[in-house]
Amino acid sequence: MPQSPLDTRVPAVLLRIDRNPFHHGTLGAVRSLGRAGVDVHVIADSTGSPVSASRFVTRLHPPPRPGADPADIAAVLLRVAARVERPAVLIPMDDAGAIAVSRLRAELAPAYLLPQQPCHVPELVADKAELAALCAAADVPHPVTLVPESADQAASAAWRLGLPVVAKWSRPWLLPAASGLRSTVVVRSSQEARDLYLRTDEAGSRLLLQTFLPPGPDRDWFFHGYADRSGTLAAGGPGRKLCAWPRGAGLTAVGEWTDNPQVGAHAERLADSLGYRGVFDLDFRRCGTTGAYHLLDFNPRPGAQFRLFADAAGLDVVRAQHLDLTHRPLPVRAPQPGRAFVVENYAPLAALRPSRRNRELAWHAHDDIAPGRAMWGLWGAHVARRLLDRLPRPGTAGVTGERPRVVRQSPPPPPSLTGLPGLTGAPGPTPTEPTDDERASRC
């Protein structure tokens, strides 16, 4: 058996706070590190998750409770560290985990190997209200963004930007699971914008409104990277979204590694301006009018489709982090443009279609069959539950004949309401789009 390039004496701990059983990125990280001989511990809700079936999982650990404060998260991580009994590379797999780990860096550092960067950076980039200013400082295009301070201003902002507009919660990881609120929605009337603003306290963060760029062929792009201890982008690359779920503005169901110097330059410039260290995932939308690539999201952790960017030397962003933090040399990057990645439950026809290209499936793997089999059984039950939930029940509007409520488009607000504070993007008529990936966090 060939010797692993990774230091197999150092285990890895994956942290996922979000309760999403179908997060294929976690399975990708388990397989990537496990295949290299690294012991992989997973802190996540394994109930009904195919990840728990992987033969590369060394041990599963219960996650922090929903809404846990930093002290509770630290207690869980230190408890796991005591069981592992040696320093481990800690890799958060969602924004909430990345932000918590960055806040707790000083407390966790004796037990875990972590990238060295200012503790506020992950929280800063994940907060969508801060992203526009960060992009402006790095000369990276970003949608024009308004931050209303009242319901009337929200209605006015919708008209000012030009309907439809995109509504985002600045800190989506704070959204209560049972609220029904989504991190991003397309708003088509000023009344919708007003109503959404009135739920600000429930959402736990500020509401943002952004200009909208319709989806289209060859417009959705992303970049996954790892910035090493010197700040050099040592792994990853640009990719193109060929199919999304839901269609038009959802997570990547089929992606392709595609050369794009503009996207790569934006990613390198932004990471350098922030002094960013570690794994990151950027989402872009190309404007059909100007051709500019606008940054929509900056996620300070591995994206769910990071395995798309496994290069010819087997290096991906997760392995790069383990190599870098254990002071092992990183191989010279060997890009594989044309490599494809398919998420079977979101693009089953694409997964079944024969491919001559270098392609990886999210769930099925010849050396780790159980998660793929478990996924289809669990996914079928999940879809059946969703369909049953949509069936009309006695007493509902569809059965009793109750007429649906009609929401009418309100007239444009008076000019006195259009002087909104909070314009954080560059002025101009550039149409820009809804935030893209609704990453199946709450599918």
Short mmCIF file of C-alpha atoms in Angstrom, two decimals:
data_model
loop_
_atom_site.label_atom_id
_atom_site.label_comp_id
_atom_site.label_asym_id
_atom_site.label_seq_id
_atom_site.Cartn_x
_atom_site.Cartn_y
_atom_site.Cartn_z
CA MET A 1 0.00 0.00 0.00
CA PRO A 2 1.50 3.41 -0.97
CA GLN A 3 2.53 5.69 1.85
CA SER A 4 0.05 8.47 2.61
CA PRO A 5 1.21 12.04 1.99
CA LEU A 6 -0.74 13.05 5.11
CA ASP A 7 0.51 12.66 8.67
CA THR A 8 -1.69 9.77 9.74
CA ARG A 9 -0.66 10.21 13.37
CA VAL A 10 -2.83 13.35 13.45
CA PRO A 11 -6.59 12.65 13.43
CA ALA A 12 -9.23 14.96 12.01
CA VAL A 13 -12.41 16.15 13.70
CA LEU A 14 -15.30 17.35 11.52
CA LEU A 15 -17.84 19.63 13.18
CA ARG A 16 -21.33 20.17 11.81
CA ILE A 17 -23.89 22.03 13.94
CA ASP A 18 -26.59 22.33 11.27
CA ARG A 19 -29.05 19.41 11.41
CA ASN A 20 -28.98 18.36 7.76
CA PRO A 21 -28.79 14.59 7.25
CA PHE A 22 -28.18 14.95 3.50
CA HIS A 23 -25.05 17.09 3.65
CA HIS A 24 -22.86 15.31 1.11
CA GLY A 25 -19.93 17.62 1.83
CA THR A 26 -19.47 15.98 5.22
CA LEU A 27 -19.29 12.56 3.57
CA GLY A 28 -16.80 13.94 1.04
CA ALA A 29 -14.52 15.12 3.86
CA VAL A 30 -14.82 11.78 5.68
CA ARG A 31 -13.82 9.87 2.55
CA SER A 32 -11.05 12.24 1.48
CA LEU A 33 -9.24 12.05 4.82
CA GLY A 34 -10.14 8.43 5.59
CA ARG A 35 -8.78 7.19 2.26
CA ALA A 36 -5.47 8.85 3.16
CA GLY A 37 -5.31 6.83 6.39
CA VAL A 38 -6.40 9.59 8.77
CA ASP A 39 -8.70 8.75 11.69
CA VAL A 40 -11.86 10.80 11.15
CA HIS A 41 -14.13 11.78 14.04
CA VAL A 42 -17.47 13.38 13.18
CA ILE A 43 -19.38 15.67 15.52
CA ALA A 44 -22.82 15.85 13.91
CA ASP A 45 -26.38 14.69 14.18
CA SER A 46 -26.12 11.20 12.69
CA THR A 47 -29.84 10.43 13.04
CA GLY A 48 -31.04 9.35 9.61
CA SER A 49 -27.78 10.40 7.95
CA PRO A 50 -26.02 8.21 5.35
CA VAL A 51 -22.70 9.61 6.59
CA SER A 52 -22.89 7.36 9.64
CA ALA A 53 -22.71 4.31 7.35
CA SER A 54 -19.32 5.22 5.90
CA ARG A 55 -16.52 2.78 6.64
CA PHE A 56 -14.13 5.74 6.89
CA VAL A 57 -15.78 7.18 10.02
CA THR A 58 -13.65 6.35 13.05
CA ARG A 59 -16.22 7.53 15.57
CA LEU A 60 -19.40 9.59 15.69
CA HIS A 61 -19.95 12.10 18.49
CA PRO A 62 -23.18 13.91 19.44
CA PRO A 63 -23.25 17.58 18.33
CA PRO A 64 -24.02 20.65 20.42
CA ARG A 65 -27.72 21.22 21.01
CA PRO A 66 -29.53 23.53 18.56
CA GLY A 67 -28.89 27.16 19.46
CA ALA A 68 -25.98 26.25 21.73
CA ASP A 69 -23.89 29.16 23.01
CA PRO A 70 -20.10 29.26 22.57
CA ALA A 71 -19.49 27.78 26.03
CA ASP A 72 -21.61 24.72 25.20
CA ILE A 73 -19.88 24.28 21.83
CA ALA A 74 -16.47 24.54 23.51
CA ALA A 75 -17.51 21.91 26.06
CA VAL A 76 -18.49 19.48 23.28
CA LEU A 77 -15.26 20.05 21.35
CA LEU A 78 -13.05 19.67 24.42
CA ARG A 79 -14.92 16.51 25.44
CA VAL A 80 -14.20 15.01 22.02
CA ALA A 81 -10.57 16.14 22.22
CA ALA A 82 -10.21 14.28 25.52
CA ARG A 83 -11.51 11.10 23.85
CA VAL A 84 -9.22 11.50 20.85
CA GLU A 85 -6.28 12.01 23.26
CA ARG A 86 -4.01 13.83 20.81
CA PRO A 87 -4.09 17.13 18.93
CA ALA A 88 -6.35 16.93 15.88
CA VAL A 89 -7.07 19.04 12.81
CA LEU A 90 -10.50 20.61 13.37
CA ILE A 91 -12.58 21.31 10.25
CA PRO A 92 -15.98 23.01 10.64
CA MET A 93 -18.40 21.99 7.88
CA ASP A 94 -20.96 24.79 8.25
CA ASP A 95 -20.95 28.54 8.90
CA ALA A 96 -22.19 28.26 12.49
CA GLY A 97 -19.37 25.87 13.30
CA ALA A 98 -16.73 27.98 11.55
CA ILE A 99 -17.80 31.11 13.43
CA ALA A 100 -17.93 29.32 16.78
CA VAL A 101 -14.47 27.80 16.29
CA SER A 102 -12.99 31.17 15.32
CA ARG A 103 -14.42 32.78 18.47
CA LEU A 104 -13.09 29.94 20.63
CA ARG A 105 -9.67 29.71 19.02
CA ALA A 106 -7.67 30.57 22.13
CA GLU A 107 -9.57 28.02 24.22
CA LEU A 108 -9.38 25.26 21.60
CA ALA A 109 -5.80 25.80 20.37
CA PRO A 110 -4.11 23.43 22.85
CA ALA A 111 -6.30 20.52 21.70
CA TYR A 112 -6.79 21.34 18.00
CA LEU A 113 -4.74 22.49 15.03
CA LEU A 114 -6.38 25.58 13.51
CA PRO A 115 -5.53 28.13 10.80
CA GLN A 116 -3.98 31.30 12.19
CA GLN A 117 -6.03 34.34 11.27
CA PRO A 118 -7.87 37.09 13.18
CA CYS A 119 -10.77 35.49 15.04
CA HIS A 120 -13.32 37.96 13.61
CA VAL A 121 -12.65 37.16 9.94
CA PRO A 122 -14.95 34.10 9.51
CA GLU A 123 -17.86 35.91 11.14
CA LEU A 124 -17.17 39.03 9.08
CA VAL A 125 -17.22 37.27 5.71
CA ALA A 126 -20.23 35.09 6.56
CA ASP A 127 -22.31 38.13 7.54
CA LYS A 128 -23.99 39.18 4.29
CA ALA A 129 -24.47 42.73 5.57
CA GLU A 130 -20.68 43.15 5.76
CA LEU A 131 -19.82 41.47 2.47
CA ALA A 132 -20.54 44.41 0.18
CA ALA A 133 -18.03 46.65 1.96
CA LEU A 134 -15.41 43.89 1.93
CA CYS A 135 -15.92 43.47 -1.81
CA ALA A 136 -15.66 47.21 -2.42
CA ALA A 137 -12.34 47.32 -0.55
CA ALA A 138 -11.00 44.43 -2.65
CA ASP A 139 -12.44 45.76 -5.95
CA VAL A 140 -14.67 42.70 -6.39
CA PRO A 141 -18.16 43.30 -7.91
CA HIS A 142 -21.09 42.79 -5.54
CA PRO A 143 -24.84 43.38 -5.92
CA VAL A 144 -26.13 46.78 -4.86
CA THR A 145 -27.40 46.22 -1.33
CA LEU A 146 -29.78 48.21 0.86
CA VAL A 147 -30.21 47.68 4.59
CA PRO A 148 -33.66 49.01 5.59
CA GLU A 149 -34.24 50.19 9.14
CA SER A 150 -38.05 50.03 9.13
CA ALA A 151 -40.89 48.29 7.33
CA ASP A 152 -41.57 51.44 5.30
CA GLN A 153 -37.93 51.60 4.26
CA ALA A 154 -38.05 47.97 3.22
CA ALA A 155 -41.03 48.70 0.95
CA SER A 156 -39.24 51.75 -0.43
CA ALA A 157 -36.00 49.84 -1.01
CA ALA A 158 -37.83 47.25 -3.07
CA TRP A 159 -39.08 49.97 -5.41
CA ARG A 160 -35.77 51.79 -5.42
CA LEU A 161 -33.85 48.69 -6.51
CA GLY A 162 -36.50 47.65 -9.05
CA LEU A 163 -38.77 44.66 -8.50
CA PRO A 164 -38.17 41.80 -8.22
CA VAL A 165 -35.42 42.06 -5.62
CA VAL A 166 -33.55 39.58 -3.49
CA ALA A 167 -34.14 39.49 0.26
CA LYS A 168 -31.48 37.95 2.52
CA TRP A 169 -31.03 37.60 6.24
CA SER A 170 -27.55 38.81 7.07
CA ARG A 171 -26.79 35.92 9.46
CA PRO A 172 -28.73 32.93 8.11
CA TRP A 173 -27.19 30.52 10.61
CA LEU A 174 -29.32 32.23 13.29
CA LEU A 175 -32.66 31.44 11.61
CA PRO A 176 -34.84 29.28 13.87
CA ALA A 177 -35.38 25.87 12.27
CA ALA A 178 -39.16 25.93 12.80
CA SER A 179 -39.71 29.51 11.61
CA GLY A 180 -40.25 28.69 7.94
CA LEU A 181 -37.92 31.56 7.04
CA ARG A 182 -35.39 30.93 4.28
CA SER A 183 -31.97 32.54 4.11
CA THR A 184 -32.76 33.98 0.67
CA VAL A 185 -36.00 34.68 -1.22
CA VAL A 186 -37.01 36.64 -4.29
CA VAL A 187 -39.42 39.45 -3.34
CA ARG A 188 -41.87 40.53 -6.03
CA SER A 189 -43.81 43.33 -4.32
CA SER A 190 -43.18 46.09 -1.82
CA GLN A 191 -45.78 44.53 0.47
CA GLU A 192 -43.77 41.30 0.56
CA ALA A 193 -40.67 43.29 1.51
CA ARG A 194 -42.61 45.08 4.25
CA ASP A 195 -44.01 41.82 5.65
CA LEU A 196 -40.61 40.17 5.63
CA TYR A 197 -39.02 43.05 7.52
CA LEU A 198 -41.64 42.68 10.27
CA ARG A 199 -40.13 39.26 11.03
CA THR A 200 -36.68 40.68 11.78
CA ASP A 201 -36.81 39.90 15.50
CA GLU A 202 -37.80 36.33 14.73
CA ALA A 203 -34.98 35.94 12.19
CA GLY A 204 -32.32 37.16 14.62
CA SER A 205 -30.41 39.34 12.12
CA ARG A 206 -30.86 42.22 9.68
CA LEU A 207 -32.82 42.03 6.46
CA LEU A 208 -30.96 42.98 3.27
CA LEU A 209 -32.42 43.80 -0.12
CA GLN A 210 -30.32 43.41 -3.26
CA THR A 211 -30.71 43.99 -6.95
CA PHE A 212 -31.75 40.90 -8.88
CA LEU A 213 -30.02 39.27 -11.81
CA PRO A 214 -32.06 36.50 -13.44
CA PRO A 215 -30.36 33.13 -13.80
CA GLY A 216 -29.32 31.90 -17.20
CA PRO A 217 -26.92 29.56 -19.00
CA ASP A 218 -23.29 29.86 -17.91
CA ARG A 219 -24.06 32.45 -15.20
CA ASP A 220 -23.61 30.54 -11.93
CA TRP A 221 -20.02 30.04 -10.83
CA PHE A 222 -18.16 29.19 -7.65
CA PHE A 223 -14.62 29.02 -6.32
CA HIS A 224 -13.31 26.69 -3.64
CA GLY A 225 -9.91 27.38 -2.18
CA TYR A 226 -7.46 26.82 0.64
CA ALA A 227 -5.23 29.69 1.74
CA ASP A 228 -2.17 28.26 3.48
CA ARG A 229 -0.08 29.72 6.32
CA SER A 230 1.59 32.17 3.92
CA GLY A 231 -1.72 33.22 2.33
CA THR A 232 -1.04 31.37 -0.93
CA LEU A 233 -4.00 29.64 -2.57
CA ALA A 234 -2.65 26.11 -2.43
CA ALA A 235 -5.69 24.10 -3.58
CA GLY A 236 -9.06 24.43 -5.27
CA GLY A 237 -10.24 26.23 -8.37
CA PRO A 238 -13.17 27.79 -10.26
CA GLY A 239 -16.25 25.80 -11.20
CA ARG A 240 -19.43 26.21 -13.20
CA LYS A 241 -22.89 25.18 -12.03
CA LEU A 242 -24.48 23.11 -14.80
CA CYS A 243 -27.60 22.11 -12.85
CA ALA A 244 -29.09 23.46 -9.63
CA TRP A 245 -31.66 22.24 -7.15
CA PRO A 246 -34.06 24.01 -6.89
CA ARG A 247 -33.63 25.10 -10.50
CA GLY A 248 -32.29 28.58 -11.11
CA ALA A 249 -31.01 29.53 -7.65
CA GLY A 250 -30.31 26.42 -5.64
CA LEU A 251 -27.41 24.25 -4.59
CA THR A 252 -25.08 22.68 -7.13
CA ALA A 253 -26.54 19.39 -8.38
CA VAL A 254 -24.08 19.07 -11.29
CA GLY A 255 -20.85 21.07 -11.40
CA GLU A 256 -17.80 21.19 -13.66
CA TRP A 257 -14.25 22.37 -13.01
CA THR A 258 -13.86 25.10 -15.61
CA ASP A 259 -11.01 27.56 -16.13
CA ASN A 260 -12.11 31.15 -15.40
CA PRO A 261 -9.29 33.67 -14.85
CA GLN A 262 -11.72 36.40 -13.73
CA VAL A 263 -13.30 34.30 -11.01
CA GLY A 264 -9.88 33.09 -9.89
CA ALA A 265 -8.52 36.64 -9.74
CA HIS A 266 -11.51 37.82 -7.68
CA ALA A 267 -11.03 34.96 -5.21
CA GLU A 268 -7.30 35.54 -4.83
CA ARG A 269 -7.68 39.30 -4.42
CA LEU A 270 -10.43 38.98 -1.81
CA ALA A 271 -8.62 36.33 0.25
CA ASP A 272 -5.44 38.39 0.15
CA SER A 273 -7.17 41.62 1.21
CA LEU A 274 -8.68 39.85 4.23
CA GLY A 275 -5.54 38.00 5.24
CA TYR A 276 -7.71 34.90 5.07
CA ARG A 277 -6.29 31.54 6.15
CA GLY A 278 -8.06 28.22 5.73
CA VAL A 279 -10.78 26.74 3.53
CA PHE A 280 -13.38 28.94 1.83
CA ASP A 281 -16.21 28.66 -0.68
CA LEU A 282 -17.33 31.59 -2.88
CA ASP A 283 -20.48 31.84 -5.01
CA PHE A 284 -20.68 34.15 -8.05
CA ARG A 285 -23.38 35.17 -10.55
CA ARG A 286 -22.37 36.63 -13.91
CA CYS A 287 -24.36 39.67 -15.01
CA GLY A 288 -25.88 39.05 -18.45
CA THR A 289 -25.63 42.76 -19.32
CA THR A 290 -22.11 43.69 -18.20
CA GLY A 291 -20.46 40.28 -18.01
CA ALA A 292 -19.14 41.09 -14.53
CA TYR A 293 -18.95 38.29 -11.95
CA HIS A 294 -20.68 39.43 -8.75
CA LEU A 295 -19.82 37.76 -5.46
CA LEU A 296 -22.97 36.53 -3.72
CA ASP A 297 -21.67 34.53 -0.76
CA PHE A 298 -18.44 33.95 1.13
CA ASN A 299 -18.56 30.77 3.20
CA PRO A 300 -15.62 30.30 5.61
CA ARG A 301 -15.59 26.49 5.37
CA PRO A 302 -15.63 23.72 2.74
CA GLY A 303 -18.48 23.91 0.25
CA ALA A 304 -20.64 20.82 -0.17
CA GLN A 305 -19.17 20.12 -3.64
CA PHE A 306 -15.51 20.68 -2.67
CA ARG A 307 -14.57 17.23 -3.99
CA LEU A 308 -15.07 18.56 -7.52
CA PHE A 309 -11.64 20.17 -7.09
CA ALA A 310 -9.66 17.03 -6.26
CA ASP A 311 -6.68 17.50 -8.57
CA ALA A 312 -4.51 14.98 -10.41
CA ALA A 313 -2.36 14.55 -7.28
CA GLY A 314 -5.44 13.79 -5.15
CA LEU A 315 -5.24 17.17 -3.39
CA ASP A 316 -8.47 18.87 -2.34
CA VAL A 317 -9.06 21.73 0.12
CA VAL A 318 -9.64 19.41 3.09
CA ARG A 319 -6.43 17.47 2.52
CA ALA A 320 -4.61 20.75 1.93
CA GLN A 321 -5.66 21.98 5.37
CA HIS A 322 -4.47 18.78 7.05
CA LEU A 323 -1.12 18.90 5.22
CA ASP A 324 -0.58 22.59 5.95
CA LEU A 325 -1.48 22.46 9.64
CA THR A 326 0.73 19.42 10.21
CA HIS A 327 3.61 21.18 8.41
CA ARG A 328 3.71 18.69 5.56
CA PRO A 329 4.66 19.93 2.07
CA LEU A 330 1.76 20.57 -0.27
CA PRO A 331 2.18 19.12 -3.76
CA VAL A 332 2.28 21.42 -6.77
CA ARG A 333 -1.27 22.04 -7.94
CA ALA A 334 -2.35 19.81 -10.83
CA PRO A 335 -5.74 21.17 -12.03
CA GLN A 336 -8.20 18.91 -13.82
CA PRO A 337 -10.51 21.18 -15.89
CA GLY A 338 -13.48 19.21 -17.17
CA ARG A 339 -13.80 17.12 -14.00
CA ALA A 340 -17.47 16.81 -12.98
CA PHE A 341 -19.37 16.34 -9.73
CA VAL A 342 -22.95 15.04 -9.49
CA VAL A 343 -25.26 14.89 -6.47
CA GLU A 344 -27.42 11.87 -7.23
CA ASN A 345 -30.52 12.70 -5.19
CA TYR A 346 -30.79 16.15 -6.81
CA ALA A 347 -29.78 15.10 -10.35
CA PRO A 348 -30.59 11.38 -10.69
CA LEU A 349 -30.71 11.40 -14.50
CA ALA A 350 -27.30 13.04 -14.72
CA ALA A 351 -25.92 10.43 -12.31
CA LEU A 352 -27.30 7.56 -14.41
CA ARG A 353 -26.06 8.98 -17.69
CA PRO A 354 -22.72 7.43 -18.80
CA SER A 355 -19.85 9.89 -18.72
CA ARG A 356 -16.46 9.75 -20.40
CA ARG A 357 -15.21 12.60 -18.25
CA ASN A 358 -13.46 12.42 -14.91
CA ARG A 359 -16.56 12.39 -12.69
CA GLU A 360 -17.29 11.87 -9.00
CA LEU A 361 -20.65 11.12 -7.42
CA ALA A 362 -21.52 12.67 -4.08
CA TRP A 363 -22.94 9.54 -2.44
CA HIS A 364 -21.92 6.44 -4.38
CA ALA A 365 -18.35 5.18 -4.22
CA HIS A 366 -16.99 1.75 -5.11
CA ASP A 367 -14.84 1.64 -1.96
CA ASP A 368 -17.60 2.90 0.35
CA ILE A 369 -20.93 1.49 -0.85
CA ALA A 370 -23.08 1.72 2.29
CA PRO A 371 -23.71 5.51 2.34
CA GLY A 372 -25.03 5.48 -1.24
CA ARG A 373 -27.43 2.67 -0.48
CA ALA A 374 -28.55 4.32 2.75
CA MET A 375 -29.08 7.64 0.98
CA TRP A 376 -31.62 6.24 -1.50
CA GLY A 377 -33.70 4.64 1.24
CA LEU A 378 -33.64 7.73 3.43
CA TRP A 379 -34.18 10.11 0.52
CA GLY A 380 -37.20 8.15 -0.67
CA ALA A 381 -38.75 8.38 2.80
CA HIS A 382 -37.92 12.09 2.94
CA VAL A 383 -39.58 12.80 -0.42
CA ALA A 384 -42.65 10.76 0.56
CA ARG A 385 -43.04 12.79 3.76
CA ARG A 386 -42.76 16.05 1.83
CA LEU A 387 -45.43 14.93 -0.65
CA LEU A 388 -47.79 13.85 2.13
CA ASP A 389 -47.33 17.21 3.84
CA ARG A 390 -48.55 18.94 0.70
CA LEU A 391 -51.77 16.95 0.41
CA PRO A 392 -54.91 18.89 1.45
CA ARG A 393 -56.42 17.90 4.78
CA PRO A 394 -59.96 18.35 6.10
CA GLY A 395 -60.41 21.84 7.39
CA THR A 396 -57.84 23.41 5.09
CA ALA A 397 -58.65 26.05 2.49
CA GLY A 398 -58.60 23.52 -0.35
CA VAL A 399 -61.29 21.40 1.31
CA THR A 400 -63.58 23.93 2.95
CA GLY A 401 -63.74 26.16 -0.09
CA GLU A 402 -62.26 29.13 1.75
CA ARG A 403 -61.07 31.65 -0.80
CA PRO A 404 -57.33 32.33 -0.83
CA ARG A 405 -56.12 35.69 0.37
CA VAL A 406 -55.03 38.01 -2.44
CA VAL A 407 -51.93 40.10 -1.84
CA ARG A 408 -52.06 43.15 -4.08
CA GLN A 409 -49.13 45.14 -5.32
CA SER A 410 -48.95 48.32 -3.30
CA PRO A 411 -48.33 51.63 -5.09
CA PRO A 412 -44.84 53.09 -5.16
CA PRO A 413 -43.94 54.84 -1.88
CA PRO A 414 -43.68 58.64 -1.87
CA PRO A 415 -40.32 60.21 -2.76
CA SER A 416 -39.70 61.15 0.87
CA LEU A 417 -39.22 57.48 1.68
CA THR A 418 -36.54 56.75 -0.88
CA GLY A 419 -33.64 58.42 0.91
CA LEU A 420 -32.60 55.17 2.54
CA PRO A 421 -29.45 54.86 4.58
CA GLY A 422 -27.52 51.66 4.19
CA LEU A 423 -26.49 51.65 0.51
CA THR A 424 -23.48 49.39 0.73
CA GLY A 425 -22.91 48.41 -2.88
CA ALA A 426 -21.57 50.52 -5.71
CA PRO A 427 -24.27 52.77 -7.23
CA GLY A 428 -25.51 52.22 -10.74
CA PRO A 429 -28.09 50.32 -12.71
CA THR A 430 -26.20 47.02 -12.72
CA PRO A 431 -28.81 44.30 -12.30
CA THR A 432 -27.60 41.74 -9.85
CA GLU A 433 -29.08 38.67 -8.51
CA PRO A 434 -30.52 36.67 -5.74
CA THR A 435 -28.08 35.01 -3.48
CA ASP A 436 -27.51 31.73 -5.06
CA ASP A 437 -27.06 28.52 -3.11
CA GLU A 438 -29.78 27.68 -0.63
CA ARG A 439 -27.49 24.76 0.14
CA ALA A 440 -30.07 22.28 1.32
CA SER A 441 -29.35 23.20 4.93
CA ARG A 442 -33.04 22.85 5.58
CA CYS A 443 -34.17 20.48 2.87
#
